[in-house]
Amino acid sequence: HNSSLPLAAPDTGEQNLNRMSGPAIALLLLLAPAASGQSGPTIAGFNFSTDVTEHSKIDLDQQQIEAALSNNYDFDTASQWYSLGGNSVKSDGANRTIKGFSTGAFPKMVDGNNQYFVTYSNYWGRKRNANSSTPQYDYADMFTGPACRGEATGMFAGADQETLSQFCKKGAVVQNAWMYVIWEMQDAVNDCFAGDINNNGGAAVAWDEAWAFYAGSLEGVDGSGSGVLLHALAEKRCPQFGTCTSGTSTAGDTTSTTIKDDAVVNARLLSLFKTGQTQILSGQCNRLQNTLHEVVKQMTVPVIQGALRYTYRADPNGPLQSSTTKDRAEGWVFASAVLPLIDQCNSSAASKIEQNMIWNAPTAMVDGYAFTKQQFESVYSCLGISCADVGGLRSEDGSYIEGMEPCVDILAGYNHKTNVIEHSEIDLDQQQ
C-alpha cells in the first residue's frame, strides 16, 4: 500500500521542521521568509498577500452550529448554518457553506489532482457501498449532513442526540473543512504550474484561502482568539499530549474545552505556509507541491491525537471504567477522519482501529486502548509523522497516563528504549 501514498513526497528542507523542538521552531518563525507586497489582513500570525476576509468568516457558521447544538440539541438551526451558511459571502453574493466544501468537491478536486480527496472518496465508497469501486465524492457531507439534521437513520441508526451532535460539529471541521484546506493548497499548486502566480490572484489567493479555512477569523491577528476550526483543534490537543511550543503546559487530559496553548503543529504550519507563499511568488512550483504534503502531515497530527484520547476515554475496561456515548462518538469522528490514510499504509491496522472505535461496535474498544494505540503508532512513519509529533496523553498533573505514553521513534535503524528525540536534534543546530 505504501507505494501509492500521496504523502510520499520527495524529501525537502521543509521536512526538517517536523523534527524541531518548540524553542527552535519559535526562533525559526522569526526568521521565516515572508512574501513581498502583502496587502491583506493577518490571522493567526499569517500575513495574507490577498484579501480573504470573507473566506475566514466560515468559522462564524461553525460557531453558530456549535451554539445551536449546545442549546438543547437544536438540530434544525444547526443544519441551517451547515447547509445555508450566512457569514461567509462569495464574490458572486452567494453564501459559502461548510456543506459546500463537500458537495462542491466533485469534479474539481478530481480534475485538479487532489490525491487526498481521491484516496478518501475511494475508501468511503468501498466502506459504505459494499466494497463498491464507485467513489463516494460527497463522503464528508454523507457523514456530517445527516448528523446536523439530527437523523438517527442509515449508518447512524440508533444514535442518540449527543452522538449526532458530536458527529455534526466535529465532522464539519475534521471531515469537511480539513479536506477543503488541502484542496485550496492543491489549487494554488495547479495555478503555479499554469503560470498564474500573481501576488493578487491565482496561486496567491488559493494559498491564502487555505490558511483562512484552517484558522478562521475568530483566531485574531496572533492566534490567541477563541477559534473553532483546525487551528483551535491543535491548540486544544497540545496541552493534553505535551506538544505545545512552550513545553510547560500541564493541563493534561481534562474535560475542559477552554484550556488551550500554542501548538507545535500550528507553529510548524505557520512556517510552512510562509514558505509556500514565498515559493509561489518565486515560481517554485515543485517545492510548493512538496510543502503541501508537509502541511498535510502536520494537519493529521491533532486528528490522531483526538482519536487516541478517546481510545482511552471510551475503553470500558480501562482506568476510567466508563464508555459514554459522547466518548465513543468523538473517538469515531476523529478515527474516521484519518482511516483512509491509515488504510493506504496498513489495511489491517485500519480494520482493527475501526473494529474498536466505530461508534456502534457491539463492544466498545474490544481489544483495549493500548492495543488500538499501537495500531495508530504502526503507521506513523508511513504517514510522515513521528512519535514525538504526537506525544502522549497526560494526566491532570502533567505526567503521562499509563499505556498512553509517547512511543519511541527509531533513528537510523536503532530502536531506542528511551525518548532521546530532543538529543538527536543537535544536528539541526549544526545544519543551521
Tab-separated table of C-alpha atoms in Angstrom:
chain	number	residue	atom	x	y	z
A	1	HIS	CA	0.000	0.000	0.000
A	2	ASN	CA	2.825	2.412	0.731
A	3	SER	CA	3.809	2.976	-2.862
A	4	SER	CA	0.569	4.778	-3.676
A	5	LEU	CA	0.550	7.144	-0.713
A	6	PRO	CA	0.233	10.784	-1.774
A	7	LEU	CA	2.216	11.569	1.370
A	8	ALA	CA	5.369	10.062	-0.055
A	9	ALA	CA	6.760	13.274	-1.479
A	10	PRO	CA	10.454	13.854	-2.221
A	11	ASP	CA	12.465	14.965	0.784
A	12	THR	CA	12.940	18.705	1.098
A	13	GLY	CA	14.390	21.106	3.608
A	14	GLU	CA	10.908	21.750	4.969
A	15	GLN	CA	10.829	18.239	6.441
A	16	ASN	CA	13.483	19.198	8.961
A	17	LEU	CA	10.902	21.442	10.610
A	18	ASN	CA	8.924	18.369	11.611
A	19	ARG	CA	11.778	17.234	13.846
A	20	MET	CA	12.464	20.539	15.552
A	21	SER	CA	11.669	21.310	19.172
A	22	GLY	CA	9.361	24.087	20.368
A	23	PRO	CA	12.075	26.704	21.107
A	24	ALA	CA	13.792	26.023	17.793
A	25	ILE	CA	10.513	26.494	15.958
A	26	ALA	CA	9.870	29.781	17.736
A	27	LEU	CA	13.259	31.057	16.534
A	28	LEU	CA	12.617	29.819	13.014
A	29	LEU	CA	9.312	31.692	12.855
A	30	LEU	CA	11.160	34.927	13.454
A	31	LEU	CA	13.470	34.135	10.555
A	32	ALA	CA	10.881	32.637	8.190
A	33	PRO	CA	10.647	34.396	4.829
A	34	ALA	CA	7.532	36.437	4.116
A	35	ALA	CA	6.144	37.234	0.715
A	36	SER	CA	6.635	40.729	-0.566
A	37	GLY	CA	3.828	43.094	-1.465
A	38	GLN	CA	1.451	41.784	1.189
A	39	SER	CA	-1.840	43.645	1.089
A	40	GLY	CA	-4.269	41.566	3.133
A	41	PRO	CA	-5.037	41.143	6.839
A	42	THR	CA	-3.185	38.976	9.357
A	43	ILE	CA	-4.811	35.958	11.013
A	44	ALA	CA	-3.056	33.680	13.499
A	45	GLY	CA	0.312	35.128	12.558
A	46	PHE	CA	-0.056	34.676	8.801
A	47	ASN	CA	0.102	37.838	6.696
A	48	PHE	CA	-2.171	37.366	3.691
A	49	SER	CA	-0.997	38.725	0.365
A	50	THR	CA	-4.650	38.986	-0.760
A	51	ASP	CA	-7.910	39.850	0.967
A	52	VAL	CA	-9.580	36.636	2.104
A	53	THR	CA	-11.538	38.162	4.960
A	54	GLU	CA	-14.850	36.734	3.757
A	55	HIS	CA	-13.348	33.270	3.443
A	56	SER	CA	-12.093	33.345	7.027
A	57	LYS	CA	-15.602	34.063	8.299
A	58	ILE	CA	-16.668	30.484	7.580
A	59	ASP	CA	-15.773	29.825	11.215
A	60	LEU	CA	-18.693	32.035	12.251
A	61	ASP	CA	-21.024	29.455	10.691
A	62	GLN	CA	-19.237	26.721	12.645
A	63	GLN	CA	-19.628	28.799	15.790
A	64	GLN	CA	-23.365	29.015	15.160
A	65	ILE	CA	-23.574	25.250	14.602
A	66	GLU	CA	-21.923	24.588	17.940
A	67	ALA	CA	-24.105	27.134	19.709
A	68	ALA	CA	-27.271	25.586	18.297
A	69	LEU	CA	-26.289	22.091	19.378
A	70	SER	CA	-25.471	23.370	22.855
A	71	ASN	CA	-28.998	24.786	23.040
A	72	ASN	CA	-30.946	21.631	23.792
A	73	TYR	CA	-29.738	19.927	20.609
A	74	ASP	CA	-31.297	22.401	18.186
A	75	PHE	CA	-30.573	20.372	15.040
A	76	ASP	CA	-32.862	22.472	12.852
A	77	THR	CA	-30.792	25.598	13.443
A	78	ALA	CA	-27.502	23.696	13.254
A	79	SER	CA	-28.487	22.221	9.909
A	80	GLN	CA	-29.408	25.636	8.525
A	81	TRP	CA	-25.996	27.062	9.377
A	82	TYR	CA	-24.295	23.974	7.973
A	83	SER	CA	-26.268	23.898	4.715
A	84	LEU	CA	-27.135	27.543	4.054
A	85	GLY	CA	-24.425	29.493	5.860
A	86	GLY	CA	-24.749	33.237	6.173
A	87	ASN	CA	-21.473	34.671	7.424
A	88	SER	CA	-19.035	33.925	4.599
A	89	VAL	CA	-20.045	35.507	1.293
A	90	LYS	CA	-18.588	34.667	-2.121
A	91	SER	CA	-17.709	37.254	-4.737
A	92	ASP	CA	-20.969	36.475	-6.581
A	93	GLY	CA	-23.019	37.287	-3.471
A	94	ALA	CA	-23.895	33.675	-2.640
A	95	ASN	CA	-23.133	32.213	0.771
A	96	ARG	CA	-20.128	29.973	1.171
A	97	THR	CA	-21.114	26.904	3.243
A	98	ILE	CA	-19.433	24.124	5.160
A	99	LYS	CA	-21.739	21.686	3.377
A	100	GLY	CA	-20.490	23.031	0.055
A	101	PHE	CA	-16.928	22.129	0.997
A	102	SER	CA	-18.041	18.548	0.376
A	103	THR	CA	-20.935	18.690	-2.084
A	104	GLY	CA	-18.993	21.025	-4.371
A	105	ALA	CA	-15.815	18.959	-4.282
A	106	PHE	CA	-16.516	16.875	-7.390
A	107	PRO	CA	-15.410	17.167	-10.125
A	108	LYS	CA	-12.959	19.970	-9.389
A	109	MET	CA	-10.920	18.078	-6.795
A	110	VAL	CA	-10.546	15.073	-9.079
A	111	ASP	CA	-9.782	17.129	-12.174
A	112	GLY	CA	-7.458	19.280	-10.079
A	113	ASN	CA	-5.341	16.323	-8.922
A	114	ASN	CA	-6.234	16.387	-5.222
A	115	GLN	CA	-4.786	12.953	-4.472
A	116	TYR	CA	-6.017	13.035	-0.894
A	117	PHE	CA	-9.604	13.594	-1.977
A	118	VAL	CA	-9.373	10.650	-4.372
A	119	THR	CA	-7.982	8.467	-1.569
A	120	TYR	CA	-10.797	9.409	0.804
A	121	SER	CA	-13.555	9.113	-1.809
A	122	ASN	CA	-12.378	5.667	-2.879
A	123	TYR	CA	-12.078	4.446	0.702
A	124	TRP	CA	-15.538	5.563	1.768
A	125	GLY	CA	-17.022	4.337	-1.491
A	126	ARG	CA	-15.788	0.851	-0.600
A	127	LYS	CA	-16.764	1.042	3.070
A	128	ARG	CA	-20.249	2.449	2.664
A	129	ASN	CA	-21.315	0.695	-0.522
A	130	ALA	CA	-20.461	-2.973	-0.009
A	131	ASN	CA	-16.942	-2.793	-1.441
A	132	SER	CA	-18.131	-0.880	-4.482
A	133	SER	CA	-15.477	0.557	-6.763
A	134	THR	CA	-17.576	3.698	-7.151
A	135	PRO	CA	-16.045	6.610	-5.207
A	136	GLN	CA	-18.225	8.495	-2.737
A	137	TYR	CA	-17.260	12.038	-3.613
A	138	ASP	CA	-19.590	13.588	-1.048
A	139	TYR	CA	-18.295	11.323	1.738
A	140	ALA	CA	-17.876	14.234	4.180
A	141	ASP	CA	-21.424	15.505	3.726
A	142	MET	CA	-22.746	11.959	3.973
A	143	PHE	CA	-21.235	11.903	7.459
A	144	THR	CA	-21.828	15.457	8.676
A	145	GLY	CA	-25.079	16.326	6.907
A	146	PRO	CA	-27.406	13.691	8.437
A	147	ALA	CA	-25.852	14.289	11.849
A	148	CYS	CA	-26.501	18.040	11.665
A	149	ARG	CA	-30.104	17.284	10.717
A	150	GLY	CA	-30.410	15.011	13.752
A	151	GLU	CA	-31.244	11.968	11.618
A	152	ALA	CA	-30.714	8.742	13.535
A	153	THR	CA	-31.178	6.649	10.390
A	154	GLY	CA	-28.997	4.844	7.871
A	155	MET	CA	-25.437	4.447	9.118
A	156	PHE	CA	-26.429	6.434	12.231
A	157	ALA	CA	-29.452	4.299	13.060
A	158	GLY	CA	-29.982	4.195	16.803
A	159	ALA	CA	-27.674	7.131	17.565
A	160	ASP	CA	-28.733	9.354	20.433
A	161	GLN	CA	-28.747	13.154	20.288
A	162	GLU	CA	-25.325	13.544	21.886
A	163	THR	CA	-23.752	11.197	19.359
A	164	LEU	CA	-25.309	13.058	16.433
A	165	SER	CA	-24.271	16.376	17.942
A	166	GLN	CA	-20.639	15.282	18.127
A	167	PHE	CA	-20.727	13.915	14.586
A	168	CYS	CA	-22.136	17.212	13.317
A	169	LYS	CA	-19.871	19.746	14.987
A	170	LYS	CA	-16.674	17.679	14.834
A	171	GLY	CA	-17.351	16.281	11.365
A	172	ALA	CA	-17.802	19.771	9.934
A	173	VAL	CA	-14.213	20.540	10.934
A	174	VAL	CA	-12.229	17.315	10.561
A	175	GLN	CA	-14.144	15.967	7.558
A	176	ASN	CA	-15.453	18.938	5.528
A	177	ALA	CA	-13.009	21.747	6.322
A	178	TRP	CA	-9.911	19.522	6.606
A	179	MET	CA	-10.167	18.333	3.015
A	180	TYR	CA	-11.067	21.762	1.682
A	181	VAL	CA	-7.908	23.266	3.152
A	182	ILE	CA	-5.956	20.663	1.188
A	183	TRP	CA	-7.912	21.493	-1.955
A	184	GLU	CA	-7.088	25.188	-1.740
A	185	MET	CA	-3.397	24.326	-1.444
A	186	GLN	CA	-3.604	21.995	-4.448
A	187	ASP	CA	-5.432	24.692	-6.370
A	188	ALA	CA	-2.528	27.012	-5.605
A	189	VAL	CA	-0.071	24.410	-6.871
A	190	ASN	CA	-2.092	23.992	-10.061
A	191	ASP	CA	-2.177	27.756	-10.618
A	192	CYS	CA	1.545	27.921	-10.005
A	193	PHE	CA	2.290	25.330	-12.691
A	194	ALA	CA	-0.100	27.176	-15.019
A	195	GLY	CA	1.960	30.313	-14.567
A	196	ASP	CA	-0.708	32.193	-12.611
A	197	ILE	CA	1.379	33.303	-9.633
A	198	ASN	CA	0.292	36.918	-9.428
A	199	ASN	CA	0.630	38.389	-5.957
A	200	ASN	CA	-3.026	39.450	-6.027
A	201	GLY	CA	-4.594	36.467	-7.763
A	202	GLY	CA	-4.291	32.847	-8.849
A	203	ALA	CA	-1.971	30.773	-6.672
A	204	ALA	CA	-1.547	33.546	-4.111
A	205	VAL	CA	-5.289	33.746	-3.479
A	206	ALA	CA	-5.766	29.983	-3.214
A	207	TRP	CA	-2.858	29.634	-0.778
A	208	ASP	CA	-4.253	32.435	1.369
A	209	GLU	CA	-7.685	30.819	1.312
A	210	ALA	CA	-6.199	27.574	2.639
A	211	TRP	CA	-4.921	29.337	5.765
A	212	ALA	CA	-8.193	31.266	6.105
A	213	PHE	CA	-10.115	27.990	6.207
A	214	TYR	CA	-7.547	26.385	8.521
A	215	ALA	CA	-7.547	29.155	11.121
A	216	GLY	CA	-10.720	31.216	10.689
A	217	SER	CA	-11.470	34.792	11.653
A	218	LEU	CA	-12.005	34.133	15.358
A	219	GLU	CA	-8.319	33.327	15.942
A	220	GLY	CA	-7.453	37.015	15.642
A	221	VAL	CA	-4.189	38.549	14.485
A	222	ASP	CA	-1.881	36.464	16.684
A	223	GLY	CA	-3.898	33.256	17.015
A	224	SER	CA	-4.866	33.841	20.642
A	225	GLY	CA	-8.570	34.154	19.914
A	226	SER	CA	-11.290	31.604	20.530
A	227	GLY	CA	-11.321	29.811	17.198
A	228	VAL	CA	-13.408	26.776	16.279
A	229	LEU	CA	-11.605	25.304	13.263
A	230	LEU	CA	-8.474	23.172	12.793
A	231	HIS	CA	-6.086	25.727	14.296
A	232	ALA	CA	-8.140	25.626	17.502
A	233	LEU	CA	-8.153	21.816	17.499
A	234	ALA	CA	-4.350	21.753	17.551
A	235	GLU	CA	-4.319	24.267	20.427
A	236	LYS	CA	-6.780	22.146	22.369
A	237	ARG	CA	-4.832	18.920	21.941
A	238	CYS	CA	-1.320	20.185	22.656
A	239	PRO	CA	-1.711	20.564	26.465
A	240	GLN	CA	-3.250	17.097	26.609
A	241	PHE	CA	-0.383	15.485	24.678
A	242	GLY	CA	2.588	17.632	25.693
A	243	THR	CA	3.038	19.083	22.204
A	244	CYS	CA	2.896	22.818	22.943
A	245	THR	CA	5.674	25.162	21.865
A	246	SER	CA	6.344	26.226	25.452
A	247	GLY	CA	6.727	22.657	26.609
A	248	THR	CA	5.447	23.719	30.040
A	249	SER	CA	1.675	23.378	29.860
A	250	THR	CA	0.352	20.876	32.407
A	251	ALA	CA	-3.340	20.918	31.604
A	252	GLY	CA	-3.227	17.212	30.816
A	253	ASP	CA	-6.327	15.234	29.885
A	254	THR	CA	-9.126	17.469	31.054
A	255	THR	CA	-12.748	17.652	30.051
A	256	SER	CA	-12.445	21.443	29.842
A	257	THR	CA	-12.964	22.940	26.403
A	258	THR	CA	-11.274	26.218	27.276
A	259	ILE	CA	-7.720	25.194	28.108
A	260	LYS	CA	-5.535	25.827	25.064
A	261	ASP	CA	-1.893	26.601	24.354
A	262	ASP	CA	0.359	27.351	21.399
A	263	ALA	CA	0.686	24.090	19.497
A	264	VAL	CA	3.898	22.953	17.839
A	265	VAL	CA	1.707	21.862	14.921
A	266	ASN	CA	0.449	25.401	14.391
A	267	ALA	CA	3.956	26.851	14.631
A	268	ARG	CA	5.175	24.406	12.003
A	269	LEU	CA	2.209	25.067	9.757
A	270	LEU	CA	2.646	28.817	10.023
A	271	SER	CA	6.252	28.487	8.913
A	272	LEU	CA	5.286	26.115	6.093
A	273	PHE	CA	2.573	28.477	4.857
A	274	LYS	CA	5.037	31.370	4.858
A	275	THR	CA	7.449	29.195	2.912
A	276	GLY	CA	4.716	28.321	0.414
A	277	GLN	CA	3.861	31.977	0.000
A	278	THR	CA	7.447	32.718	-0.982
A	279	GLN	CA	7.605	29.672	-3.280
A	280	ILE	CA	4.544	30.911	-5.161
A	281	LEU	CA	5.964	34.357	-5.797
A	282	SER	CA	9.273	32.880	-6.967
A	283	GLY	CA	7.602	30.237	-9.153
A	284	GLN	CA	8.996	27.243	-7.257
A	285	CYS	CA	6.018	25.041	-8.079
A	286	ASN	CA	7.593	21.635	-7.396
A	287	ARG	CA	8.730	22.843	-4.000
A	288	LEU	CA	5.245	24.176	-3.350
A	289	GLN	CA	3.782	20.717	-4.022
A	290	ASN	CA	6.214	19.261	-1.504
A	291	THR	CA	5.242	21.924	1.019
A	292	LEU	CA	1.604	20.902	0.579
A	293	HIS	CA	2.485	17.338	1.562
A	294	GLU	CA	4.357	18.576	4.621
A	295	VAL	CA	1.317	20.623	5.650
A	296	VAL	CA	-0.980	17.599	5.371
A	297	LYS	CA	1.303	15.547	7.595
A	298	GLN	CA	1.106	18.167	10.320
A	299	MET	CA	-2.654	18.641	9.905
A	300	THR	CA	-3.053	14.912	10.544
A	301	VAL	CA	-1.410	15.065	13.995
A	302	PRO	CA	-4.234	16.724	16.007
A	303	VAL	CA	-6.778	14.395	14.399
A	304	ILE	CA	-4.771	11.368	15.523
A	305	GLN	CA	-4.356	12.907	18.966
A	306	GLY	CA	-8.120	13.263	19.169
A	307	ALA	CA	-8.618	9.634	18.200
A	308	LEU	CA	-6.024	8.449	20.723
A	309	ARG	CA	-7.595	10.450	23.538
A	310	TYR	CA	-10.876	8.660	23.001
A	311	THR	CA	-9.374	5.194	22.699
A	312	TYR	CA	-8.539	5.765	26.353
A	313	ARG	CA	-11.727	7.505	27.426
A	314	ALA	CA	-14.058	5.100	25.590
A	315	ASP	CA	-12.483	1.880	26.896
A	316	PRO	CA	-14.936	0.406	29.441
A	317	ASN	CA	-12.169	-1.815	30.814
A	318	GLY	CA	-9.599	0.960	31.002
A	319	PRO	CA	-8.621	3.006	34.061
A	320	LEU	CA	-11.706	5.246	33.755
A	321	GLN	CA	-14.036	2.219	33.779
A	322	SER	CA	-16.522	4.062	31.609
A	323	SER	CA	-17.566	4.374	27.998
A	324	THR	CA	-20.070	7.155	27.389
A	325	THR	CA	-21.858	7.692	24.088
A	326	LYS	CA	-20.085	11.059	23.839
A	327	ASP	CA	-16.649	9.486	24.175
A	328	ARG	CA	-17.462	6.787	21.640
A	329	ALA	CA	-18.865	9.340	19.215
A	330	GLU	CA	-15.847	11.630	19.469
A	331	GLY	CA	-13.489	8.695	19.061
A	332	TRP	CA	-15.230	7.633	15.865
A	333	VAL	CA	-15.385	11.069	14.282
A	334	PHE	CA	-11.628	11.535	14.735
A	335	ALA	CA	-10.739	7.983	13.713
A	336	SER	CA	-12.898	8.097	10.586
A	337	ALA	CA	-11.213	11.359	9.566
A	338	VAL	CA	-7.847	9.629	9.261
A	339	LEU	CA	-8.750	5.999	8.445
A	340	PRO	CA	-8.389	6.407	4.648
A	341	LEU	CA	-4.736	7.409	5.070
A	342	ILE	CA	-4.100	4.617	7.572
A	343	ASP	CA	-5.716	2.120	5.213
A	344	GLN	CA	-3.252	3.054	2.484
A	345	CYS	CA	-0.400	2.415	4.866
A	346	ASN	CA	-1.719	-0.746	6.501
A	347	SER	CA	-5.232	-2.004	5.789
A	348	SER	CA	-5.058	-4.435	8.694
A	349	ALA	CA	-4.295	-1.652	11.171
A	350	ALA	CA	-7.162	0.409	9.740
A	351	SER	CA	-9.586	-2.503	10.144
A	352	LYS	CA	-8.545	-3.083	13.747
A	353	ILE	CA	-8.955	0.584	14.571
A	354	GLU	CA	-12.410	0.580	13.010
A	355	GLN	CA	-13.469	-2.551	14.885
A	356	ASN	CA	-12.516	-0.963	18.182
A	357	MET	CA	-13.619	2.613	17.594
A	358	ILE	CA	-16.706	2.596	15.409
A	359	TRP	CA	-19.421	4.295	17.440
A	360	ASN	CA	-21.897	1.394	17.405
A	361	ALA	CA	-19.483	-1.508	17.904
A	362	PRO	CA	-21.098	-4.346	19.904
A	363	THR	CA	-18.308	-3.899	22.449
A	364	ALA	CA	-16.507	-0.577	22.663
A	365	MET	CA	-12.724	-0.833	22.422
A	366	VAL	CA	-12.947	-4.611	22.369
A	367	ASP	CA	-9.154	-5.031	22.200
A	368	GLY	CA	-8.407	-2.259	24.667
A	369	TYR	CA	-6.955	1.225	24.342
A	370	ALA	CA	-3.305	0.128	24.485
A	371	PHE	CA	-3.743	-2.260	21.558
A	372	THR	CA	-5.618	0.302	19.489
A	373	LYS	CA	-2.978	2.936	20.229
A	374	GLN	CA	-0.357	0.567	18.840
A	375	GLN	CA	-2.292	0.285	15.582
A	376	PHE	CA	-2.063	4.040	15.103
A	377	GLU	CA	1.622	4.069	16.015
A	378	SER	CA	2.395	1.328	13.499
A	379	VAL	CA	1.724	3.724	10.614
A	380	TYR	CA	3.337	6.921	11.912
A	381	SER	CA	6.424	6.612	9.729
A	382	CYS	CA	4.275	5.860	6.682
A	383	LEU	CA	2.171	8.948	7.399
A	384	GLY	CA	5.341	11.013	7.658
A	385	ILE	CA	4.926	11.859	11.330
A	386	SER	CA	6.803	10.790	14.447
A	387	CYS	CA	6.106	9.637	17.977
A	388	ALA	CA	7.438	12.993	19.174
A	389	ASP	CA	4.972	14.813	16.900
A	390	VAL	CA	2.001	13.062	18.508
A	391	GLY	CA	3.251	12.917	22.088
A	392	GLY	CA	1.352	11.030	24.774
A	393	LEU	CA	-1.857	11.558	26.707
A	394	ARG	CA	-1.184	13.176	30.061
A	395	SER	CA	-2.990	13.252	33.380
A	396	GLU	CA	-4.009	16.437	35.162
A	397	ASP	CA	-0.602	16.772	36.841
A	398	GLY	CA	1.202	16.582	33.503
A	399	SER	CA	2.515	13.031	33.889
A	400	TYR	CA	1.822	10.528	31.137
A	401	ILE	CA	-1.090	8.158	31.640
A	402	GLU	CA	-0.008	4.534	31.884
A	403	GLY	CA	-0.319	2.915	28.490
A	404	MET	CA	-0.677	6.274	26.737
A	405	GLU	CA	2.947	7.407	26.918
A	406	PRO	CA	4.652	8.647	23.738
A	407	CYS	CA	6.021	5.875	21.609
A	408	VAL	CA	9.723	5.901	20.751
A	409	ASP	CA	10.947	6.770	17.278
A	410	ILE	CA	13.536	4.622	15.541
A	411	LEU	CA	16.576	6.649	14.467
A	412	ALA	CA	18.828	5.352	11.695
A	413	GLY	CA	17.669	1.790	12.328
A	414	TYR	CA	18.291	1.899	16.082
A	415	ASN	CA	15.253	1.239	18.262
A	416	HIS	CA	15.770	3.434	21.304
A	417	LYS	CA	14.395	2.238	24.632
A	418	THR	CA	14.066	5.815	25.892
A	419	ASN	CA	12.934	9.055	24.286
A	420	VAL	CA	16.057	10.815	23.021
A	421	ILE	CA	14.489	12.743	20.162
A	422	GLU	CA	15.487	16.058	21.726
A	423	HIS	CA	19.092	14.891	21.987
A	424	SER	CA	19.164	13.814	18.349
A	425	GLU	CA	18.064	17.264	17.209
A	426	ILE	CA	21.512	18.712	17.928
A	427	ASP	CA	22.225	18.066	14.254
A	428	LEU	CA	19.684	20.744	13.364
A	429	ASP	CA	21.924	23.310	15.076
A	430	GLN	CA	24.871	22.035	13.054
A	431	GLN	CA	22.768	22.227	9.896
A	432	GLN	CA	21.945	25.875	10.581
